[in-house]
Coordinates of C-alpha atoms in Angstrom, one line a residue:
M1 CA -18.9 342.6 111.6
A2 CA -15.2 342.5 111.2
V3 CA -15.3 340.1 108.2
W4 CA -17.6 342.5 106.4
G5 CA -15.6 345.6 107.3
A6 CA -12.3 344.1 106.4
R7 CA -13.5 342.9 103.0
M8 CA -15.4 346.1 102.3
P9 CA -13.3 347.0 99.2
A10 CA -14.2 343.6 97.6
V11 CA -17.9 344.2 98.4
Q12 CA -17.7 347.6 96.9
Q13 CA -16.0 346.3 93.8
A14 CA -18.4 343.4 93.2
A15 CA -21.3 345.8 93.1
H16 CA -19.5 348.5 91.1
L17 CA -20.1 351.1 93.8
G18 CA -18.5 354.5 94.2
T19 CA -17.9 356.2 97.5
A20 CA -21.5 357.6 97.5
G21 CA -23.0 354.2 96.8
L22 CA -21.0 352.6 99.6
A23 CA -22.2 355.3 101.9
L24 CA -25.8 354.5 101.0
V25 CA -25.2 350.8 101.8
L26 CA -23.7 351.8 105.2
L27 CA -26.7 354.0 105.8
A28 CA -29.1 351.2 105.1
A29 CA -27.3 349.1 107.7
A30 CA -27.6 351.9 110.1
V31 CA -31.4 352.3 109.5
G32 CA -31.8 348.5 110.0
M33 CA -29.8 348.6 113.2
V34 CA -32.0 351.4 114.6
A35 CA -35.1 349.3 114.0
G36 CA -33.3 346.2 115.5
L37 CA -32.4 348.1 118.6
Q38 CA -36.0 349.1 119.1
L39 CA -37.3 345.6 118.4
G40 CA -34.6 344.0 120.7
G41 CA -35.3 346.5 123.5
R42 CA -39.0 345.8 123.4
Y43 CA -38.4 342.1 124.1
A44 CA -35.2 342.2 126.2
R45 CA -36.7 340.4 129.2
P46 CA -34.8 337.8 131.2
A47 CA -37.0 334.9 130.2
W48 CA -36.6 335.7 126.5
L49 CA -32.9 336.6 126.6
P50 CA -31.6 333.1 125.6
A51 CA -33.9 332.9 122.5
Q52 CA -33.0 336.5 121.6
L53 CA -29.3 335.8 121.7
T54 CA -29.6 332.6 119.6
S55 CA -32.0 333.9 117.0
G56 CA -30.1 337.2 116.7
S57 CA -26.8 335.4 116.2
I58 CA -28.2 333.0 113.5
A59 CA -29.9 335.9 111.7
L60 CA -26.8 338.0 111.7
A61 CA -24.8 335.0 110.3
G62 CA -27.4 334.5 107.6
C63 CA -27.4 338.1 106.6
L64 CA -23.6 338.1 106.2
V65 CA -24.1 335.4 103.6
L66 CA -26.6 337.7 101.8
V67 CA -24.2 340.6 101.8
G68 CA -21.6 338.4 100.2
Q69 CA -24.0 337.6 97.3
G70 CA -24.9 341.2 96.6
E71 CA -23.8 342.3 93.1
S72 CA -25.8 345.4 92.7
L73 CA -26.7 348.5 94.7
S74 CA -30.3 347.4 95.3
A75 CA -29.3 343.9 96.4
L76 CA -26.7 345.3 98.8
L77 CA -29.1 347.8 100.2
A78 CA -31.6 345.1 101.1
A79 CA -28.9 342.8 102.5
A80 CA -27.4 345.6 104.5
L81 CA -30.8 346.6 105.9
A82 CA -31.4 343.0 107.1
F83 CA -27.9 342.8 108.5
G84 CA -28.4 346.0 110.5
L85 CA -31.7 344.7 111.8
A86 CA -30.2 341.4 113.0
H87 CA -27.2 343.3 114.5
G88 CA -29.5 345.6 116.5
V89 CA -31.5 342.7 118.0
L90 CA -28.3 340.8 118.9
D91 CA -26.6 343.9 120.3
V92 CA -29.4 344.6 122.8
A93 CA -29.4 340.9 123.9
A94 CA -25.6 340.9 124.3
N95 CA -25.5 344.1 126.3
T96 CA -28.4 343.0 128.5
A97 CA -26.5 339.7 129.1
A98 CA -23.3 341.7 130.0
V99 CA -25.1 343.7 132.6
R100 CA -26.7 340.6 134.2
C101 CA -23.3 338.8 134.2
Q102 CA -21.6 341.8 135.8
N103 CA -24.3 342.1 138.5
A104 CA -24.1 338.3 139.2
F105 CA -20.3 338.5 139.3
G106 CA -20.3 341.1 142.0
R107 CA -17.6 343.4 140.8
P108 CA -16.9 345.6 137.7
I109 CA -15.9 343.5 134.7
M110 CA -17.3 345.6 131.9
S111 CA -13.9 346.4 130.3
G112 CA -13.1 342.7 130.1
L113 CA -16.4 342.0 128.5
H114 CA -15.8 344.7 125.9
A115 CA -12.4 343.1 125.3
A116 CA -14.1 339.9 124.3
Y117 CA -16.0 341.9 121.6
S118 CA -12.6 343.3 120.4
L119 CA -11.1 339.9 120.3
G120 CA -13.9 338.7 118.2
A121 CA -13.4 341.6 115.9
L122 CA -9.7 340.8 115.7
A123 CA -10.4 337.2 114.8
G124 CA -12.7 338.2 112.0
A125 CA -10.3 340.8 110.6
A126 CA -7.4 338.3 110.8
L127 CA -9.5 335.7 109.0
A128 CA -10.3 338.2 106.3
A129 CA -6.7 339.1 105.9
L130 CA -5.6 335.4 105.7
T131 CA -8.2 334.7 103.0
A132 CA -7.6 337.9 101.1
Q133 CA -7.1 336.0 97.8
A134 CA -10.3 334.0 98.2
P135 CA -13.7 335.4 96.9
H136 CA -15.4 337.4 99.6
S137 CA -18.6 335.6 98.9
T138 CA -17.0 332.3 99.8
L139 CA -15.6 333.7 103.0
F140 CA -18.9 335.3 104.0
T141 CA -20.8 332.0 103.4
A142 CA -18.2 329.9 105.4
T143 CA -18.2 332.4 108.3
G144 CA -21.9 332.6 108.4
A145 CA -22.3 328.8 108.6
L146 CA -19.6 328.6 111.3
L147 CA -21.2 331.3 113.5
A148 CA -24.7 329.9 113.1
G149 CA -23.4 326.5 114.3
A150 CA -21.6 328.1 117.2
A151 CA -24.8 329.9 118.2
V152 CA -26.7 326.6 118.3
A153 CA -23.9 324.9 120.3
A154 CA -24.0 327.8 122.8
V155 CA -27.7 327.3 123.7
P156 CA -27.1 325.3 126.9
V157 CA -24.9 328.2 128.2
T158 CA -27.3 331.0 127.2
R159 CA -30.2 329.3 128.9
S160 CA -28.6 330.0 132.2
L161 CA -28.9 333.8 131.7
S162 CA -32.6 333.7 132.1
G163 CA -32.2 332.7 135.8
A164 CA -29.4 335.1 136.7
E165 CA -30.2 337.2 139.7
R166 CA -29.1 340.8 140.5
P167 CA -27.2 340.7 143.7
A168 CA -25.6 343.9 145.1
M169 CA -22.0 344.7 144.6
R170 CA -19.7 342.7 146.7
A171 CA -19.3 343.7 150.4
G172 CA -17.3 346.8 150.8
A173 CA -17.5 347.9 147.2
G174 CA -20.0 350.7 148.1
K175 CA -22.6 352.2 145.8
L176 CA -22.0 354.3 142.7
P177 CA -22.7 358.0 143.3
L178 CA -25.6 359.4 141.4
L179 CA -25.2 361.6 138.4
S180 CA -25.2 365.1 139.6
S181 CA -27.3 366.7 136.8
P182 CA -29.1 366.0 133.5
G183 CA -26.3 368.1 131.9
K184 CA -23.7 365.6 132.9
L185 CA -25.9 362.7 131.6
W186 CA -26.1 364.3 128.2
L187 CA -22.4 365.1 128.2
L188 CA -21.7 361.4 128.8
A189 CA -24.1 360.6 125.9
A190 CA -22.3 363.1 123.6
L191 CA -18.9 361.6 124.4
A192 CA -20.2 358.1 123.8
A193 CA -21.5 359.2 120.4
A194 CA -18.1 360.8 119.6
S195 CA -16.2 357.6 120.7
L196 CA -18.4 355.2 118.8
L197 CA -18.2 357.3 115.7
G198 CA -14.5 356.5 115.8
E199 CA -15.2 352.8 116.2
G200 CA -17.6 352.9 113.3
A201 CA -15.0 354.7 111.1
A202 CA -12.4 352.0 111.9
A203 CA -14.8 349.2 111.1
D204 CA -16.1 350.5 107.8
W205 CA -13.3 352.8 106.5
A206 CA -10.0 351.5 107.7
A207 CA -9.6 348.9 104.9
V208 CA -10.9 351.4 102.3
H209 CA -8.4 354.0 103.6
L210 CA -5.5 351.6 103.1
H211 CA -6.9 350.6 99.7
T212 CA -6.8 354.2 98.5
L213 CA -3.1 354.4 99.4
G214 CA -2.4 351.6 97.0
A215 CA -2.0 348.9 99.7
P216 CA -2.6 345.3 98.6
T217 CA -5.8 343.6 99.6
A218 CA -4.1 341.7 102.5
A219 CA -2.6 344.9 103.9
S220 CA -6.0 346.7 103.6
A221 CA -7.7 343.9 105.6
T222 CA -4.9 344.0 108.2
A223 CA -5.8 347.6 109.2
F224 CA -8.9 346.7 111.1
A225 CA -7.2 343.7 112.6
L226 CA -4.5 345.9 114.1
Y227 CA -7.1 348.3 115.3
S228 CA -9.0 345.5 117.0
A229 CA -5.9 343.9 118.5
A230 CA -4.8 347.2 120.0
M231 CA -8.3 347.9 121.4
A232 CA -8.5 344.4 122.8
A233 CA -5.1 344.8 124.6
G234 CA -6.2 348.2 126.0
R235 CA -9.5 346.7 127.3
L236 CA -7.8 343.7 128.9
T237 CA -5.9 346.1 131.1
G238 CA -8.6 348.7 131.4
D239 CA -10.1 347.6 134.7
R240 CA -6.7 347.7 136.4
L241 CA -5.7 351.0 134.9
T242 CA -9.0 352.6 136.0
A243 CA -8.6 351.3 139.5
A244 CA -5.1 352.7 139.7
F245 CA -5.5 356.1 138.1
G246 CA -9.2 356.8 137.9
A247 CA -11.5 356.8 134.9
P248 CA -11.1 360.5 134.0
T249 CA -7.3 360.3 133.8
V250 CA -7.3 357.0 131.8
V251 CA -10.0 358.2 129.3
R252 CA -8.3 361.6 128.8
A253 CA -4.9 360.0 128.2
G254 CA -6.3 357.4 125.9
A255 CA -8.3 360.0 123.8
L256 CA -5.2 362.1 123.3
L257 CA -3.3 359.1 122.2
A258 CA -6.2 358.2 119.7
T259 CA -6.1 361.8 118.3
A260 CA -2.4 361.7 117.7
G261 CA -2.4 358.2 116.2
L262 CA -5.2 358.7 113.7
T263 CA -4.0 362.2 112.7
I264 CA -0.5 360.9 111.9
G265 CA -1.9 357.9 110.1
V266 CA -4.1 360.0 107.9
I267 CA -1.7 362.9 107.0
G268 CA 1.3 360.5 106.7
N269 CA 0.0 359.3 103.3
S270 CA 1.8 355.9 103.5
T271 CA 0.8 352.4 104.3
P272 CA 3.1 351.8 107.3
L273 CA 2.0 355.1 109.0
A274 CA -1.7 354.4 108.2
L275 CA -1.5 350.9 109.8
T276 CA 0.3 352.3 112.8
G277 CA -2.2 355.1 113.1
W278 CA -5.3 352.8 113.1
A279 CA -3.6 350.6 115.8
V280 CA -2.8 353.6 118.0
F281 CA -6.3 354.9 117.5
G282 CA -7.8 351.6 118.7
L283 CA -5.5 351.5 121.8
G284 CA -6.5 355.1 122.7
L285 CA -10.2 354.5 122.4
S286 CA -10.2 351.2 124.2
T287 CA -11.3 352.3 127.7
T288 CA -13.6 355.1 126.7
V289 CA -16.9 353.4 126.1
P290 CA -16.6 351.0 129.0
S291 CA -15.9 353.9 131.4
L292 CA -18.8 356.0 130.0
I293 CA -21.2 353.1 130.3
T294 CA -20.1 352.5 133.9
A295 CA -20.5 356.2 134.7
A296 CA -24.0 356.2 133.2
G297 CA -24.9 353.2 135.4
A298 CA -24.6 355.6 138.4
G299 CA -27.9 357.1 137.2
G300 CA -29.8 353.9 136.9
A301 CA -31.1 351.9 133.9
K302 CA -32.8 354.9 132.2
A303 CA -29.6 356.9 132.2
M304 CA -27.6 354.0 130.8
A305 CA -30.2 353.6 128.1
T306 CA -29.9 357.2 127.2
V307 CA -26.1 357.1 126.9
T308 CA -26.1 353.9 125.0
A309 CA -28.8 355.0 122.5
T310 CA -27.1 358.3 121.8
G311 CA -23.7 356.5 121.5
Y312 CA -25.2 354.3 118.8
L313 CA -26.1 357.4 116.8
G314 CA -22.4 358.0 116.4
L315 CA -21.7 354.4 115.5
L316 CA -24.5 354.2 113.0
A317 CA -24.4 357.7 111.4
G318 CA -20.6 358.1 111.6
P319 CA -19.6 355.8 108.7
A320 CA -22.2 357.3 106.4
L321 CA -21.2 360.9 107.5
I322 CA -17.6 360.1 106.7
G323 CA -18.6 358.8 103.3
A324 CA -20.6 362.0 102.6
L325 CA -17.6 364.1 103.6
A326 CA -15.3 362.0 101.5
S327 CA -17.5 362.6 98.5
A328 CA -17.4 366.3 99.0
T329 CA -13.6 366.5 99.9
T330 CA -11.3 363.5 100.2
L331 CA -11.3 360.4 102.4
P332 CA -8.2 361.5 104.3
T333 CA -9.8 364.8 105.1
A334 CA -13.0 363.1 106.2
L335 CA -11.1 360.7 108.5
L336 CA -9.8 363.7 110.5
L337 CA -13.4 364.0 111.9
P338 CA -13.0 361.0 114.3
A339 CA -9.6 362.4 115.3
L340 CA -11.1 365.8 116.2
L341 CA -13.9 364.1 118.2
A342 CA -11.3 362.1 120.1
A343 CA -9.7 365.4 121.1
A344 CA -13.0 366.7 122.3
V345 CA -13.4 363.5 124.4
A346 CA -10.0 364.2 126.0
A347 CA -10.9 367.8 126.7
L348 CA -14.3 366.9 128.4
A349 CA -13.4 363.6 130.0
H350 CA -12.7 365.0 133.5
R351 CA -15.9 367.0 133.6
A352 CA -18.0 364.0 132.4
L353 CA -16.5 361.3 134.6
E354 CA -15.7 363.3 137.8
N355 CA -17.6 361.9 140.8
T356 CA -19.5 359.3 138.7
T357 CA -17.2 356.3 139.1
P358 CA -16.3 354.5 142.3

């Protein structure tokens, strides 16, 4: 994901796409992911989880290679649709595995598991930056081959997930209080969508934003790397911060930080401020989604599914929406949308998370 996002300007240039064309490609990936989420959810059973993880990983790696070969709008639309489909299948498998691992571990570790995702994004973005002078098609092919091989090598580990049990939380941890109302559930879902829209904006538009400021290719690719590094750092400390100050306080403070960072980065109209702004934005959003998912878990599996599915609407539709807004106005103006939504998360965090976390 990060390799594609960081080299998005090169993908756009190779296919001679404008902002509207790129938005269509991102929309195709979103449509594919919706279908992949539905397909993955249908078969997300413990016995099939290892196969789903392996096949989803290999398919995603192969589709990255196809994206790198796209030199026309039609070719990229087809490749992006397949990429999104594989991404959706793998995402369901990964999140199901995360829940089973947390249950088996006996204490909350969700923020740390999300940190692993951010570290992977950081590695991909850093790889894209280091190979900025190489053709993006070569990078995509090499990365796809490497990840497919890693997925096969991980088969002995993923097999163990099919037998994981679901023990209760460790002694003394207590039970999560139930969600007090359907209204609170949908508030959690809305905040998840707002937060994930920001993550989608960073993945697909950070490099493009830097490119429009005249930054060199390496600096443009670095934007998402800094965002991912800051998010990983925040998530590595997220469990401890939440234990010390409570989820509402941590999420509210982080969302305010994200709002300030991205706003300054966008209106500053300079490469250094833009890079700093994306990094601060990632740090601020780092604990939001793990906290919202944990809170949704208080209402059971159905509640968690509702929050997760609604959150993905923001992740999937957000980049395309920003592209449409950028076509009607300017990209900096469109990028103020995730900053405004982060402010809304800060304003509503206490109401959403109060009495829903241990």
